[in-house]
mmCIF file of C-alpha atoms in Angstrom:
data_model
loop_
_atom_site.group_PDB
_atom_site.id
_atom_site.type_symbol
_atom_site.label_atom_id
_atom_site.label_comp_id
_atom_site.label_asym_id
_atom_site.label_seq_id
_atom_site.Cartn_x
_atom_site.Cartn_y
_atom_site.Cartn_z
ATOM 1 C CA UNK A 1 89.044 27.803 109.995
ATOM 2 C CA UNK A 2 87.619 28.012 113.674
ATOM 3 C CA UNK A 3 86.487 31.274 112.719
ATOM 4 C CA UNK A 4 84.686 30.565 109.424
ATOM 5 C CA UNK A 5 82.610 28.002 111.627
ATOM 6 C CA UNK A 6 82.176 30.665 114.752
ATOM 7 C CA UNK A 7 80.953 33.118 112.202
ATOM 8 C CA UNK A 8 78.432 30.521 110.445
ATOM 9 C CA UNK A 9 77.078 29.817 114.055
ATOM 10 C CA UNK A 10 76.674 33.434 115.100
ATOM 11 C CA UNK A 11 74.776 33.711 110.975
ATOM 12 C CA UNK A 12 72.271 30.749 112.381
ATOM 13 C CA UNK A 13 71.710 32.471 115.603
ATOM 14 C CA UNK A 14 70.774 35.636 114.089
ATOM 15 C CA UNK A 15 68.675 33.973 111.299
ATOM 16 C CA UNK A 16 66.929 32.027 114.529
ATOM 17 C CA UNK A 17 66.745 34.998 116.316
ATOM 18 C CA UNK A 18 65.099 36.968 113.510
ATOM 19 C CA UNK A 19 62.327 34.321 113.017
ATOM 20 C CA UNK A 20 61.464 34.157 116.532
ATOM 21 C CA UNK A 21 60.823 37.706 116.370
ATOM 22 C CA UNK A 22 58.722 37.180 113.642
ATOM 23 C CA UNK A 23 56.895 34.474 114.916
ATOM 24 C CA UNK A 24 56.065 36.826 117.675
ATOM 25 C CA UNK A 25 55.052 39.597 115.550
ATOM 26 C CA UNK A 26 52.751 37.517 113.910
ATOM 27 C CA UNK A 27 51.054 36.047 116.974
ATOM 28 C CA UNK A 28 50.352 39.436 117.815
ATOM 29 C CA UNK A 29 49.068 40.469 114.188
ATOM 30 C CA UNK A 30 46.836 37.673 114.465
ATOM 31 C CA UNK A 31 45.728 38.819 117.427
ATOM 32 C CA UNK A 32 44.998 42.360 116.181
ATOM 33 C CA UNK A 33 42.894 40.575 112.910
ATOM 34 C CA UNK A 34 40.480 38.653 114.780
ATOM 35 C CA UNK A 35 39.827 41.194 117.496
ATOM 36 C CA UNK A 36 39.247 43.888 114.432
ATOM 37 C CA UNK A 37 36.847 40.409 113.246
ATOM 38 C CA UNK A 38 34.955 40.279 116.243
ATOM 39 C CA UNK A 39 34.003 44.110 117.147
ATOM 40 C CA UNK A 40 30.598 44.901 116.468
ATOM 41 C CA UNK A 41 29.880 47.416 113.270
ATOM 42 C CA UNK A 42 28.882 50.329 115.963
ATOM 43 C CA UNK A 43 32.318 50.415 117.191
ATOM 44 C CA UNK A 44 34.541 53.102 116.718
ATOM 45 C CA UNK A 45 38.455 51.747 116.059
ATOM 46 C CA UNK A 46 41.445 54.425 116.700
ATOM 47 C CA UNK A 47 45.326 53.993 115.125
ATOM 48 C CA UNK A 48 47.934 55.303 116.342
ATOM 49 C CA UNK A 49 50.077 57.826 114.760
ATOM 50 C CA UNK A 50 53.380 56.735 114.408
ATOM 51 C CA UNK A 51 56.507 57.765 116.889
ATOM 52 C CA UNK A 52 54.085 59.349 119.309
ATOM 53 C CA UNK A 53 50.502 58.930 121.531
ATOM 54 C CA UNK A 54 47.921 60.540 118.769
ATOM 55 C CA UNK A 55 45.323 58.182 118.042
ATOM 56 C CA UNK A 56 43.264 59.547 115.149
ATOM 57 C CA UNK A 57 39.352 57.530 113.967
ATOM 58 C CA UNK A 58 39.767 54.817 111.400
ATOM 59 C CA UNK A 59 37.092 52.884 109.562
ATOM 60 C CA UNK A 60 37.159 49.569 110.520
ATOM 61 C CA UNK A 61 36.646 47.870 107.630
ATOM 62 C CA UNK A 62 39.983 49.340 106.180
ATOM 63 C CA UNK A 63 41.557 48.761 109.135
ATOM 64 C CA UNK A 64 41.265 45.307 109.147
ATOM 65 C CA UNK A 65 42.531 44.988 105.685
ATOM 66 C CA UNK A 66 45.549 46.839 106.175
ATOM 67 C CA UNK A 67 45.914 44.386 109.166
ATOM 68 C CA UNK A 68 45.785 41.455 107.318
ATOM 69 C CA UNK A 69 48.126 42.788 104.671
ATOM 70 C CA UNK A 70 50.600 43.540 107.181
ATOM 71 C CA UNK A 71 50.027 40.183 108.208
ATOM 72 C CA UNK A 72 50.583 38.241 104.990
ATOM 73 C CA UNK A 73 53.499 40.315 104.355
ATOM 74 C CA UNK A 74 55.084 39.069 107.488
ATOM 75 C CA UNK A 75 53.996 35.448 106.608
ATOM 76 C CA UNK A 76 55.956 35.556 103.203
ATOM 77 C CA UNK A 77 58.903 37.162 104.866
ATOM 78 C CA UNK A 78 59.160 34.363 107.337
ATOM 79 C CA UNK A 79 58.828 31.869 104.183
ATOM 80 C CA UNK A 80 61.498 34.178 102.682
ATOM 81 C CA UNK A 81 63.610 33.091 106.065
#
C-alpha cells in the first residue's frame, strides 16, 4: 500500500515538474512574440537551423506567426496538464 501512495507522489511531482517547465517555456515564447512585435519592418530576423549554429533569413511576419502558434500550442498543452 505504501508503495501505491510513494508512486502517486513521485506521478504529482513529475506532473508539477512538467508544468513548471512549461511555464518556463512559455515565459520565454512570450518573450520571443513581443520582441518579433516590437522590431521595426527594416529589420532583418534569422532562425536557427535545428541541432546546429546555421542561422538562415526569415521573413518576419511569418516568423512571428509560427511563434505565436508555438505558443498557443504550449498554452493548450498546459490546459491539457
Amino acid at each position: 500500500m505504501s508503495s501505491k501512495s510513494h508512486n502517486n507522489g513521485d506521478t504529482l511531482e513529475g506532473q508539477s515538474a512538467a508544468k513548471e517547465e512549461l511555464n518556463t517555456k512559455i515565459k520565454e515564447q512570450k518573450v520571443v512574440v513581443d520582441e518579433l512585435s516590437n522590431l521595426k519592418k527594416n529589420r532583418k530576423v534569422y532562425i536557427q537551423q535545428r541541432n546546429s549554429n546555421i542561422f538562415f533569413l526569415a521573413e518576419r511576419g511569418q516568423t512571428l506567426a509560427s511563434c505565436k502558434k508555438d505558443l498557443d500550442d504550449m498554452k493548450k498543452e498546459l490546459q491539457d496538464l
